[in-house]
XYZ file of C-alpha atoms in Angstrom:
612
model
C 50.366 123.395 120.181
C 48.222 120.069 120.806
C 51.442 117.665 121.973
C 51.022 113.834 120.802
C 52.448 111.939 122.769
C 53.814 112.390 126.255
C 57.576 112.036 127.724
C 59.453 110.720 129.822
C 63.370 112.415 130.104
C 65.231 109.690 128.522
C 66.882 111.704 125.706
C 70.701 112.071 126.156
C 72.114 115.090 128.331
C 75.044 116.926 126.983
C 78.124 118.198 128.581
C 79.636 120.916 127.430
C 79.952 120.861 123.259
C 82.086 117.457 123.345
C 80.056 115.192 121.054
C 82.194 112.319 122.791
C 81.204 113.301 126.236
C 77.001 113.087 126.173
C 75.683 110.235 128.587
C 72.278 108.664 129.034
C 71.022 108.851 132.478
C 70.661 105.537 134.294
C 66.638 105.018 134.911
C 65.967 102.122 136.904
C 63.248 99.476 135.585
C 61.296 100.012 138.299
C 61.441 104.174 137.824
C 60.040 103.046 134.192
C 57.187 101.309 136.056
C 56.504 104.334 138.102
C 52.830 105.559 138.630
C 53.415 108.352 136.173
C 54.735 105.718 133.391
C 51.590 103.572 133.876
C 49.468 106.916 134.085
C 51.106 107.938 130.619
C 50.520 104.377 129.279
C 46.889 104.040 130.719
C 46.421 106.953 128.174
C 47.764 105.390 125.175
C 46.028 102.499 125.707
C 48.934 100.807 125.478
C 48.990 98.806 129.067
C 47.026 95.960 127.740
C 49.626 95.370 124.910
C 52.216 94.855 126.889
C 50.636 92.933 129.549
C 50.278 90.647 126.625
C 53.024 89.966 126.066
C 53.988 88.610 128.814
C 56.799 89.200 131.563
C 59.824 87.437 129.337
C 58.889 89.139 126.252
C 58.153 92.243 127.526
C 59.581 95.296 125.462
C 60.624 98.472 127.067
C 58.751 101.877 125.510
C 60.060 104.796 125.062
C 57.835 107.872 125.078
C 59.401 111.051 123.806
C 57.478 114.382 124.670
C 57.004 116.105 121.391
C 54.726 117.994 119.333
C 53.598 116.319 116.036
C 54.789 118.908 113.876
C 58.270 118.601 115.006
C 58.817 115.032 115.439
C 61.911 114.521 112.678
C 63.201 111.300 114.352
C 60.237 109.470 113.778
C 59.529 108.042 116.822
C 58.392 104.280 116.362
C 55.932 102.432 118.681
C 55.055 98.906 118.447
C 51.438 97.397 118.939
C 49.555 94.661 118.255
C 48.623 95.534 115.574
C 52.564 96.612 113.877
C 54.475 99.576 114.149
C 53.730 103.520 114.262
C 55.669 106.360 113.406
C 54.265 109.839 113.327
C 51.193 107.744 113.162
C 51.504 106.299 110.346
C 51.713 102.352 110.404
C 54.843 101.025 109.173
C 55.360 97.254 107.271
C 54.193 94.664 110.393
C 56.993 92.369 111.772
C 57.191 89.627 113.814
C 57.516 90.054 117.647
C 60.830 89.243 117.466
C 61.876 91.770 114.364
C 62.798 95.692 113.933
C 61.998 98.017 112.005
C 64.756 100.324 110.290
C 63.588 102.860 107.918
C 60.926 100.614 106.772
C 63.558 97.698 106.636
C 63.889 94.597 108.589
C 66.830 94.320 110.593
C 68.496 91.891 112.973
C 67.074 92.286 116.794
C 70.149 93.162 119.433
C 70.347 91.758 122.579
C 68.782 93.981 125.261
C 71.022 97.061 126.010
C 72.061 97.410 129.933
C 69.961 100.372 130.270
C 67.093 98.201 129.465
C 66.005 99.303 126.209
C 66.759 97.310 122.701
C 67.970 99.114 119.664
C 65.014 99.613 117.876
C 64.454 102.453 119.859
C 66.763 103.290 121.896
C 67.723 106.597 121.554
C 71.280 107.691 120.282
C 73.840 109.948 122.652
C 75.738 111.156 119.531
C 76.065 110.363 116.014
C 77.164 107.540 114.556
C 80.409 107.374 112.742
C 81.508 104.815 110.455
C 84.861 104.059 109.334
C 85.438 102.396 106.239
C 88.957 101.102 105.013
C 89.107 100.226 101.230
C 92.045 97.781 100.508
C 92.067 96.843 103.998
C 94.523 94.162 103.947
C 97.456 96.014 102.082
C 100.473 96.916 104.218
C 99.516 101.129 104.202
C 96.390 99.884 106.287
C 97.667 97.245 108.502
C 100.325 99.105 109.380
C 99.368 102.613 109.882
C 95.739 103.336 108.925
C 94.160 100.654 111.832
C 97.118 101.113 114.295
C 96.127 104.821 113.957
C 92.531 104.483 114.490
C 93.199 102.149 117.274
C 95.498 105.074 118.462
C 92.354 107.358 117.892
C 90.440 104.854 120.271
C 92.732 104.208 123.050
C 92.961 108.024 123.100
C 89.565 109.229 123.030
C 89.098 110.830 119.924
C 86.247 108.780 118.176
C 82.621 108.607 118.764
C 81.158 106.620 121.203
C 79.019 104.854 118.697
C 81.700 103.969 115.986
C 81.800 101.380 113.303
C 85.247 99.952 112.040
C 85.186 98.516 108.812
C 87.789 96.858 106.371
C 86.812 96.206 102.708
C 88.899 94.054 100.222
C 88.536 91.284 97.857
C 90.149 88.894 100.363
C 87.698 86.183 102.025
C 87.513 86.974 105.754
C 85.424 86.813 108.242
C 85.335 89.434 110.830
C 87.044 87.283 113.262
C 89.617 86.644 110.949
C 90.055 90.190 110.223
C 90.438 91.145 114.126
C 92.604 88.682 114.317
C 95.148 90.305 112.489
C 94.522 93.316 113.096
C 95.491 92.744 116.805
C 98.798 91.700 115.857
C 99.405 95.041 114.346
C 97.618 97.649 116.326
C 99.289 98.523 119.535
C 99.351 101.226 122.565
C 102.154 103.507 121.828
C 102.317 105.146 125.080
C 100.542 102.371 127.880
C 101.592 98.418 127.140
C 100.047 97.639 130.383
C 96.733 95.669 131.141
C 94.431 99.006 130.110
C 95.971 98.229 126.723
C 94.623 94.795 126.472
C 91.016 96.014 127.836
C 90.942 98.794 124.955
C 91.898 96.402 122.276
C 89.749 94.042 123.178
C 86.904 96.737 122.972
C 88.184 98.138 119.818
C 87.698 94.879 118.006
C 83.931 94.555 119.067
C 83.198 97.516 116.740
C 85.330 95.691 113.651
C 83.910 94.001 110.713
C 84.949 93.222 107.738
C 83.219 93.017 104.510
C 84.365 91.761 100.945
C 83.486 92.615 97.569
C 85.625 93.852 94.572
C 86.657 96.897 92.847
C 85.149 96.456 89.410
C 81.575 96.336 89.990
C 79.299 98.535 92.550
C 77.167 95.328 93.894
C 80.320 95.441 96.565
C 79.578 98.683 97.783
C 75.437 97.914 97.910
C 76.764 95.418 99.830
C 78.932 97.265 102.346
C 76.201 100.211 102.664
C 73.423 97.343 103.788
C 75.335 95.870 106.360
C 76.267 99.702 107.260
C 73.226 100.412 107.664
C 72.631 97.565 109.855
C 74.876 98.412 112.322
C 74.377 102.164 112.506
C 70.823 102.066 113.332
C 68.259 104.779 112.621
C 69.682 107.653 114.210
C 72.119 110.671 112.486
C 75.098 108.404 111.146
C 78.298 109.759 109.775
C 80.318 108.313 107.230
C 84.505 108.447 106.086
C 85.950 106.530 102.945
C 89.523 105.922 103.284
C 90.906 104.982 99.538
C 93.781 102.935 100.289
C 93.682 101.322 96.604
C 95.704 101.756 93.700
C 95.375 105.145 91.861
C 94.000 103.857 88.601
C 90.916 102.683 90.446
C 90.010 105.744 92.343
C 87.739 106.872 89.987
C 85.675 103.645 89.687
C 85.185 103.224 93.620
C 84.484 106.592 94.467
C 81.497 106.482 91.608
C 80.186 103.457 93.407
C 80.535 104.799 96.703
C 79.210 107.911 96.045
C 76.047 106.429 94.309
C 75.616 103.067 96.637
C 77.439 103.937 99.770
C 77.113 107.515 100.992
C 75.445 108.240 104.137
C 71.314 109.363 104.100
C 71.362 111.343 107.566
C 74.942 112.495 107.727
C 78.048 113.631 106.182
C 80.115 111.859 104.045
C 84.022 111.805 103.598
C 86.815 110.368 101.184
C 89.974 109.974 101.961
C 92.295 109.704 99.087
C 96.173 109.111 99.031
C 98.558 109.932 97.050
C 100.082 109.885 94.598
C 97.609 112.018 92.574
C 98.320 111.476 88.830
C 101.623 111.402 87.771
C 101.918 114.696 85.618
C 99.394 117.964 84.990
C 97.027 115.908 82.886
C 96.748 112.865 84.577
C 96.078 114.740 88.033
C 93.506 116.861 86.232
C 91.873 114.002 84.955
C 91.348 112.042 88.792
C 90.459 115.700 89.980
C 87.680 115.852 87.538
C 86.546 111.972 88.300
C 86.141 113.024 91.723
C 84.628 116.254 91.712
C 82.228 114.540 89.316
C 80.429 112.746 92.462
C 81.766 114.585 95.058
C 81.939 118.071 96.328
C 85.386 119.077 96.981
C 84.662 119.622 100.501
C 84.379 116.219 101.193
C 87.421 114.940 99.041
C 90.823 114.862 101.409
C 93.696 114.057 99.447
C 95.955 112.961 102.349
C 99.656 113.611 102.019
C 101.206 111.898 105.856
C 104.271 114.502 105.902
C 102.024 117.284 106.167
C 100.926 115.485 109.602
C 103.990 115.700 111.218
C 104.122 117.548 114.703
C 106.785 120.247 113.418
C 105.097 120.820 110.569
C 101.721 121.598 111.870
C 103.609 123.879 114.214
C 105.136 126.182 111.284
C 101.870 128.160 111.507
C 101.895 128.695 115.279
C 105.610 129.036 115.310
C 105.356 132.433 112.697
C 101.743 133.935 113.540
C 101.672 133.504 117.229
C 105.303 134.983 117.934
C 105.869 138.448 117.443
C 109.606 137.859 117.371
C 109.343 136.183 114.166
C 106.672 137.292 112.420
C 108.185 141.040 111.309
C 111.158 138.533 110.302
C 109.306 136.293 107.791
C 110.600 138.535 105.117
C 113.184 139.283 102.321
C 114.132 142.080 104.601
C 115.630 139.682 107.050
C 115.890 135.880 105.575
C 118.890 135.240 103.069
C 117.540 131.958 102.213
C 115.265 129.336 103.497
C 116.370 125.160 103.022
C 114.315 122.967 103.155
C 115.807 119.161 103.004
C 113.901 115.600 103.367
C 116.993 112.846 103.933
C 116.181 109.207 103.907
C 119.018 106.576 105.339
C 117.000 103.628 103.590
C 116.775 102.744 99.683
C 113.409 101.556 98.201
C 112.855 98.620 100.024
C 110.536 96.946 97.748
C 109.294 99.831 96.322
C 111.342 99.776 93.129
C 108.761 99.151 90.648
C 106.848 102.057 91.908
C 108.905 104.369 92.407
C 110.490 103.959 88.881
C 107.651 105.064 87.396
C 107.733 108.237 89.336
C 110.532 109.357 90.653
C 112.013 111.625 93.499
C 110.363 115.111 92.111
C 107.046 113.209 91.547
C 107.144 111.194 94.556
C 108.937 113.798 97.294
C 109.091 117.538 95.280
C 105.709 117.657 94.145
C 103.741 116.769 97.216
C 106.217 116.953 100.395
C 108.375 120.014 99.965
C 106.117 121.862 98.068
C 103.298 121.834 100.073
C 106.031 122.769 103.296
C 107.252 126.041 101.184
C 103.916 126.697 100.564
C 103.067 126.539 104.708
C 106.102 128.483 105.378
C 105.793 131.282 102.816
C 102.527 132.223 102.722
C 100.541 135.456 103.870
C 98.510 135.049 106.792
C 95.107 133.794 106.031
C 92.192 135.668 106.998
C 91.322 133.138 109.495
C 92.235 129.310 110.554
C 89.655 128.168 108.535
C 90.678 125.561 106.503
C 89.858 127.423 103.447
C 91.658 130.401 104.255
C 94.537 129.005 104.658
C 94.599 126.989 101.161
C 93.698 130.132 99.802
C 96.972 131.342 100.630
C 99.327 127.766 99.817
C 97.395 128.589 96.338
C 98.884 132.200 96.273
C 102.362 130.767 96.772
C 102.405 128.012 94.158
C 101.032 130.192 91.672
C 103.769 132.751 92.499
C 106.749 130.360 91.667
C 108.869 131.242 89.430
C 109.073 128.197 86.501
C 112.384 126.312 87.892
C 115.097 126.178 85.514
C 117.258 122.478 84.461
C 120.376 124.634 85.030
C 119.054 125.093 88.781
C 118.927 121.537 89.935
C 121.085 118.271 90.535
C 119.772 115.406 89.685
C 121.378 111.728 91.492
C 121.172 108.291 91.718
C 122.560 106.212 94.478
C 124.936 103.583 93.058
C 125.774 100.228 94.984
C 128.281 100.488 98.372
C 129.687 98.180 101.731
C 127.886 98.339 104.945
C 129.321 100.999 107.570
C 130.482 97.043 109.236
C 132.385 96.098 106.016
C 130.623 92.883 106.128
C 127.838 93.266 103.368
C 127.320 94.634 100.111
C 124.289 97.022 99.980
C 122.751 96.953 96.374
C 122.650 99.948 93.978
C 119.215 101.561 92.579
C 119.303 100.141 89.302
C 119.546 96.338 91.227
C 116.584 96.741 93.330
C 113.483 94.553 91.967
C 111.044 96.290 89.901
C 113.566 98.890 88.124
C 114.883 98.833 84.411
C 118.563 97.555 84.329
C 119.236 101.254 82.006
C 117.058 103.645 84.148
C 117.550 107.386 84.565
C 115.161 107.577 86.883
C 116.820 110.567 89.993
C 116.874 109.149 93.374
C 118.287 112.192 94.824
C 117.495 115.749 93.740
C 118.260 119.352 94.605
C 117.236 122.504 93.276
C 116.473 126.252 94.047
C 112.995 127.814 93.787
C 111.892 131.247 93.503
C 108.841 133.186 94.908
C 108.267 136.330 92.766
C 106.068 138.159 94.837
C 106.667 141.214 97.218
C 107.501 139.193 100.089
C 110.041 136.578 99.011
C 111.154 138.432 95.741
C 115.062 137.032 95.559
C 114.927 134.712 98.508
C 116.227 131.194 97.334
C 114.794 128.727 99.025
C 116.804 125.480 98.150
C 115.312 122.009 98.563
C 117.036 118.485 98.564
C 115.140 115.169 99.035
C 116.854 111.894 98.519
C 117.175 108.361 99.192
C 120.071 105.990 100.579
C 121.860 108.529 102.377
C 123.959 109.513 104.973
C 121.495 109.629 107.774
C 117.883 110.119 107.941
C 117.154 113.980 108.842
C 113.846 116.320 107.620
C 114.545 119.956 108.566
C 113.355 123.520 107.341
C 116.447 125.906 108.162
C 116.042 129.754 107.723
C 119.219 131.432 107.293
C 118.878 135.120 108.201
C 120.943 138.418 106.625
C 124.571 138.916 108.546
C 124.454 142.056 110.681
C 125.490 145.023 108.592
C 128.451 146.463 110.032
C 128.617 144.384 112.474
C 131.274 145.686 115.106
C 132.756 142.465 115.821
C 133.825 141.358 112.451
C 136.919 140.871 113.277
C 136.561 138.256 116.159
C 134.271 135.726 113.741
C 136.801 135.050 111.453
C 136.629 135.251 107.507
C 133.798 133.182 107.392
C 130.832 135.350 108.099
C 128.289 132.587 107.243
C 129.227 131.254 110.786
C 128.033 134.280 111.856
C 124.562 133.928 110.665
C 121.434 133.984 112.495
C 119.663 130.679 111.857
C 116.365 129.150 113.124
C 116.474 125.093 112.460
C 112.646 123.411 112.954
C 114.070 120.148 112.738
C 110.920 117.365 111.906
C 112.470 114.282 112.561
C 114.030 112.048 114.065
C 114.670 113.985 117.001
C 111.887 116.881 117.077
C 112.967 120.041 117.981
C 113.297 123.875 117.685
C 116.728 125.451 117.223
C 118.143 129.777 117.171
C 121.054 129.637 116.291
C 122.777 133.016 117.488
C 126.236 134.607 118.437
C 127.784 134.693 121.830
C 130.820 135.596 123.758
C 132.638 132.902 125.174
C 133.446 133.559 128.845
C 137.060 134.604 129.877
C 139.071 137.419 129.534
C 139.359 137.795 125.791
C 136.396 138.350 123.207
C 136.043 135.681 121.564
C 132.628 134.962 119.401
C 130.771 131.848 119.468
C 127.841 130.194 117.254
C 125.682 128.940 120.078
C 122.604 127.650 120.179
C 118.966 128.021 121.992
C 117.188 124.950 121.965
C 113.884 123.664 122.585
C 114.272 119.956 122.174
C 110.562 118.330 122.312
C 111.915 114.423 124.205
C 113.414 117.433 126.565
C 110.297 119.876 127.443
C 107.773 117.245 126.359
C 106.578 113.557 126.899
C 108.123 112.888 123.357
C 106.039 109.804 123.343
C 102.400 110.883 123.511
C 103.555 112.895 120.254
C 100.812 111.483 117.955
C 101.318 109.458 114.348
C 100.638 111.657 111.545
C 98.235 109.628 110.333
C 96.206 109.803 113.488
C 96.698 113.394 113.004
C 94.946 113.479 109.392
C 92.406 111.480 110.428
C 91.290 113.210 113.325
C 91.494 116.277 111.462
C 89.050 114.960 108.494
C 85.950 113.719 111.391
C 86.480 117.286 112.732
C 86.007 118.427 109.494
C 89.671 120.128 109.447
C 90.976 120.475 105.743
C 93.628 122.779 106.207
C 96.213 120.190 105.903
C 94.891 118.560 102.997
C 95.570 119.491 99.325
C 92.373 121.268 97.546
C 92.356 120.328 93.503
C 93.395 124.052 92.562
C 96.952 123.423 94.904
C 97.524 120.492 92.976
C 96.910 121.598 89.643
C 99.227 125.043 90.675
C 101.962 122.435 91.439
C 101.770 120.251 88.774
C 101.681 123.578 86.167
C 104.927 124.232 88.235
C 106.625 121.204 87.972
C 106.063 119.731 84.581
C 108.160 122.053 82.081
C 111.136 120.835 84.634
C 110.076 117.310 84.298
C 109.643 117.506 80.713
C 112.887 118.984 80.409
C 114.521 116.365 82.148
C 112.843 113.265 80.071
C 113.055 114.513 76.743
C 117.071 115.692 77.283
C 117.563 112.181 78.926
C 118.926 113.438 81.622
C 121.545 111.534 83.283
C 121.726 111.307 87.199
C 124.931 111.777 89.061
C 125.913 108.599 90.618
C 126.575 108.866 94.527
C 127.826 106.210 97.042
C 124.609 104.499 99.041
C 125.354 105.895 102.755
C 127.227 109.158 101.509
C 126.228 113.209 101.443
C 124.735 112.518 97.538
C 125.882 113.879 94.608
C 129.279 116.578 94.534
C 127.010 118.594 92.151
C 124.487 119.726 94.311
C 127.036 121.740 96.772
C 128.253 123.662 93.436
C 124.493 124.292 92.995
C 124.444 125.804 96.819
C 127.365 127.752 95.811
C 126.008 129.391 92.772
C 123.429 130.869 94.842
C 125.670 131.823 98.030
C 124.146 129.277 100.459
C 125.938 126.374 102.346
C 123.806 123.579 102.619
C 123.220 122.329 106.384
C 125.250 119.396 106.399
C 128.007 120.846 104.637
């Protein structure tokens, strides 16, 4: 094969598989002026263009060994005369322009290995970052401080773009500016810190443009394309806008914005409609411009460090694998407790409520990790193959089944201030039903699960804040030492406790004789406390988690459209139920254990709830 042009070995080594970890090797300028450069020139007649140019605005070449058939990066060289790629001449420039994919771009300063970006070759792809509603409070205060997390960690790309979008007027100094005050080291404060942020905020910008329109998004991919040069270039959407104009942006950005010579990836958060119909209908909008595989619908409690761990935790432990079964579990709880009211978030979550805010997304998509059959693989497929199995074998919850509360106004645990009531937060109706607080039991009628409850309770304003999957197993039958547990046999119990937050950790709950000369039984328990065995703070955000997980590529943790829709078919005769009855909430004291009804619900199924 007849080669075109000859080479010199400046192409980027790899190490290992890392994309992070390839390197360019350091040539020396006077190694680039080496006989066998000027030999190589000489036959390109290329020597007397440079000389030229003289010594100041001398450019650096580089020749890439390659045969003409199989030259996909299109190599450029500049003469004279303009610029060549596969030897074809490209629009001229001035002397002190670049050429991008037939566009004029701005000329960078020269790089410290000597070469300037117009070809200089890449070490990995590019990867840009794009943050959509950049100045709300979801993004400054967990979106950047978790890519900055991502940074300081490192788990981006070398070459890596940060970019905030919004219809505020900022430059990107301004922008950097605050995102420095938000955006911190959570496990070194010390001077490395201030080194990495500094860094970090060279590869920030900031663009705005509006919502409405797509000349905003023409806008964003130009300067995108500026920045990312002409090498493989990656790209990730993150949607943090308000639901009703998902649809809009992500038919601009999928017609203006997406990426040419790499993938492309849109992060979505929740919440995802508000009933069957409504989800259907942003599902559809979606999948309209994008394939599903690059739509992550991003749900932050799925992110959690416990909860990642339910699949390692059952599949990976042959001690509790042959137990994940009706055979052996009585009944599986699974709670999410908040200490906190809605703190601004009244006028929101009015309009949804706890089973479209908490049930729907949170617990379900938990049960669904917990119960389901293991995948063929880890692929993220495979395993929402299996969450779809679950939801679609739930059994259609009954009114009768759940306990519906609202939190009602109390005095500080000080005495010394009054602590306002749900229907006096801003934002909610003075008469509203809307549930603050809800419990219920759920059924999975398949062969596995068939008459396991598994009861759930999410709620706000009370008595502590606690999320916690606890698997109560069968008592012992005939268990020889009935007499010395007493006449409550539930103490007795096997449990296993994965406890999410605050305090991570990993509880068996089993029974034990006390020492001494008597036998005496006691409920003990082995523990594997995380702050205990583990540096408790190097435990990552969840949202550094999810997005890690979406540049790898990783879906598992994100909800397909087929999961939703099973949830939402679930869900709404319940919901319906409850709004056409007018179904009043139990009132229950801010700071207390929530409404008296839902431990009569526990009872009607034979379970104690945890905190009883």
């Amino acid at each position: 094969m007849a080669v075109s042009v000859a080479s010199v070995s400046l192409l980027p080594r790899q190490i290992g598989h890392d994309w992070h970890q390839s390197v360019f090797p350091r040539v020396s300028s006077s190694h680039r002026r080496s006989a066998r450069c000027d030999k190589v020139v000489d036959s390109l007649h290329l020597r007397s263009v440079i000389t030229s140019l003289g010594s100041k605005r001398k450019r650096k070449y580089r020749i890439v060994t390659e045969a003409a058939s199989s030259d996909h990066q299109g190599a450029q060289v500049r003469t004279a005369e303009g610029v060549f790629a596969n030897g074809q001449a490209l629009p001229t420039a001035q002397p002190n322009e670049i050429i991008e994919n037939g566009n004029k771009a701005r000329e960078e300063l020269e790089s410290p290995d000597g070469y300037y970006r117009w070809n200089k070759p890449q070490a990995s792809p590019f990867l840009s970052i794009t943050v959509l509603g950049a100045t709300g409070e979801l993004a400054r205060n967990k979106i950047f401080p978790a890519l900055f997390a991502l940074y300081y960690s490192g788990n981006l790309y070398k070459n890596i773009a940060i970019f905030g979008y919004s219809r505020s007027e900022l430059t990107d100094e301004e922008f950097r500016d605050m995102l420095s005050e938000s955006a911190t080291c959570r496990v070194d404060e010390g001077e490395k810190c201030g080194e990495a942020m500094e860094t970090f905020l060279q590869s920030v910008y900031f663009e705005t443009g509006g919502y409405s329109t797509c000349d905003g998004m023409t806008k964003l991919d130009s300067r995108l394309k500026e920045i990312e040069g002409m090498g493989e270039a990656n790209r990730i959407f993150y949607l943090s806008v308000p639901n009703e104009i998902v649809p809009d942006v992500s038919r601009c950005l999928s017609r203006d914005a997406q990426s040419k010579s790499g993938w492309t990836r849109l992060i979505v958060e929740k919440p995802f409609g508000s009933d069957s119909e409504s989800s259907a209908k942003l599902a559809d909008s979606l999948l309209q411009y994008l394939d599903e595989s690059q739509i992550y619908r991003i749900d932050h409690h799925l992110g959690k460090e416990l909860i990642e761990n339910l699949t390692v935790l059952r599949f990976s432990n042959l001690v509790f694998e042959p137990l994940w079964t009706r055979t052996y579990i009585k009944s599986v709880q699974v709670m999410l407790a908040e200490d906190w009211g809605m703190e601004g978030r009244g006028g929101y979550f009015d309009q949804h409520g706890i089973i479209r805010d908490i049930v729907q997304s949170h617990l379900m998509q938990t049960i669904a990790l917990f119960a389901m059959e293991p995948p063929v693989s880890l692929d993220g497929e495979d395993i929402r193959n299996e969450k779809v199995k679950v939801l679609r074998s739930m059994r259609t919850p009954s009114l009768e089944d759940f306990c519906l509360g609202q939190y009602k106004a109390s005095i500080s645990k000080d005495g010394k201030s009054r602590i306002f009531g749900y229907l006096e937060e801003p934002g909610v109706y003075p008469n509203s039903l809307t549930p603050t607080f809800v419990a219920g039991v759920l059924y999975i009628d398949n062969a596995r699960w068939d008459g396991v409850p598994f009861l759930i309770k999410a709620g706000y304003g009370l008595i502590k804040h606690k999320v916690e999957i606890r698997i109560q197993f069968h008592h012992v039958p005939g268990n020889l030492y009935r007499e010395h547990i007493g006449l409550n046999m539930d103490m007795a119990s096997n449990e296993l406790i994965i406890s999410v937050q605050p305090d991570e950790a990993i509880f068996l709950k089993i029974n034990n004789k006390v020492p001494g000369l008597g036998t005496q039984l006691d409920s003990s328990e082995l523990n594997l406390l995380y702050r205990e065995r583990y540096d408790c703070e190097s435990i990552p955000d969840s949202y550094e988690r999810l997005i890690l997980d979406v540049i790898k590529g990783d879906n598992h943790l994100f909800i397909r459209s087929d999961e939703l829709q099973a949830s939402w078919d679930l869900l709404m005769p319940l919901l319906k139920d409850i709004e056409e009855q007018k179904v009043a909430p139990e009132m229950y004291t801010f700071g207390g254990r929530g409404p008296v009804g839902s431990y009569y619900l526990g009872a009607k199924h034979g379970v104690r709830w945890a905190d009883e």
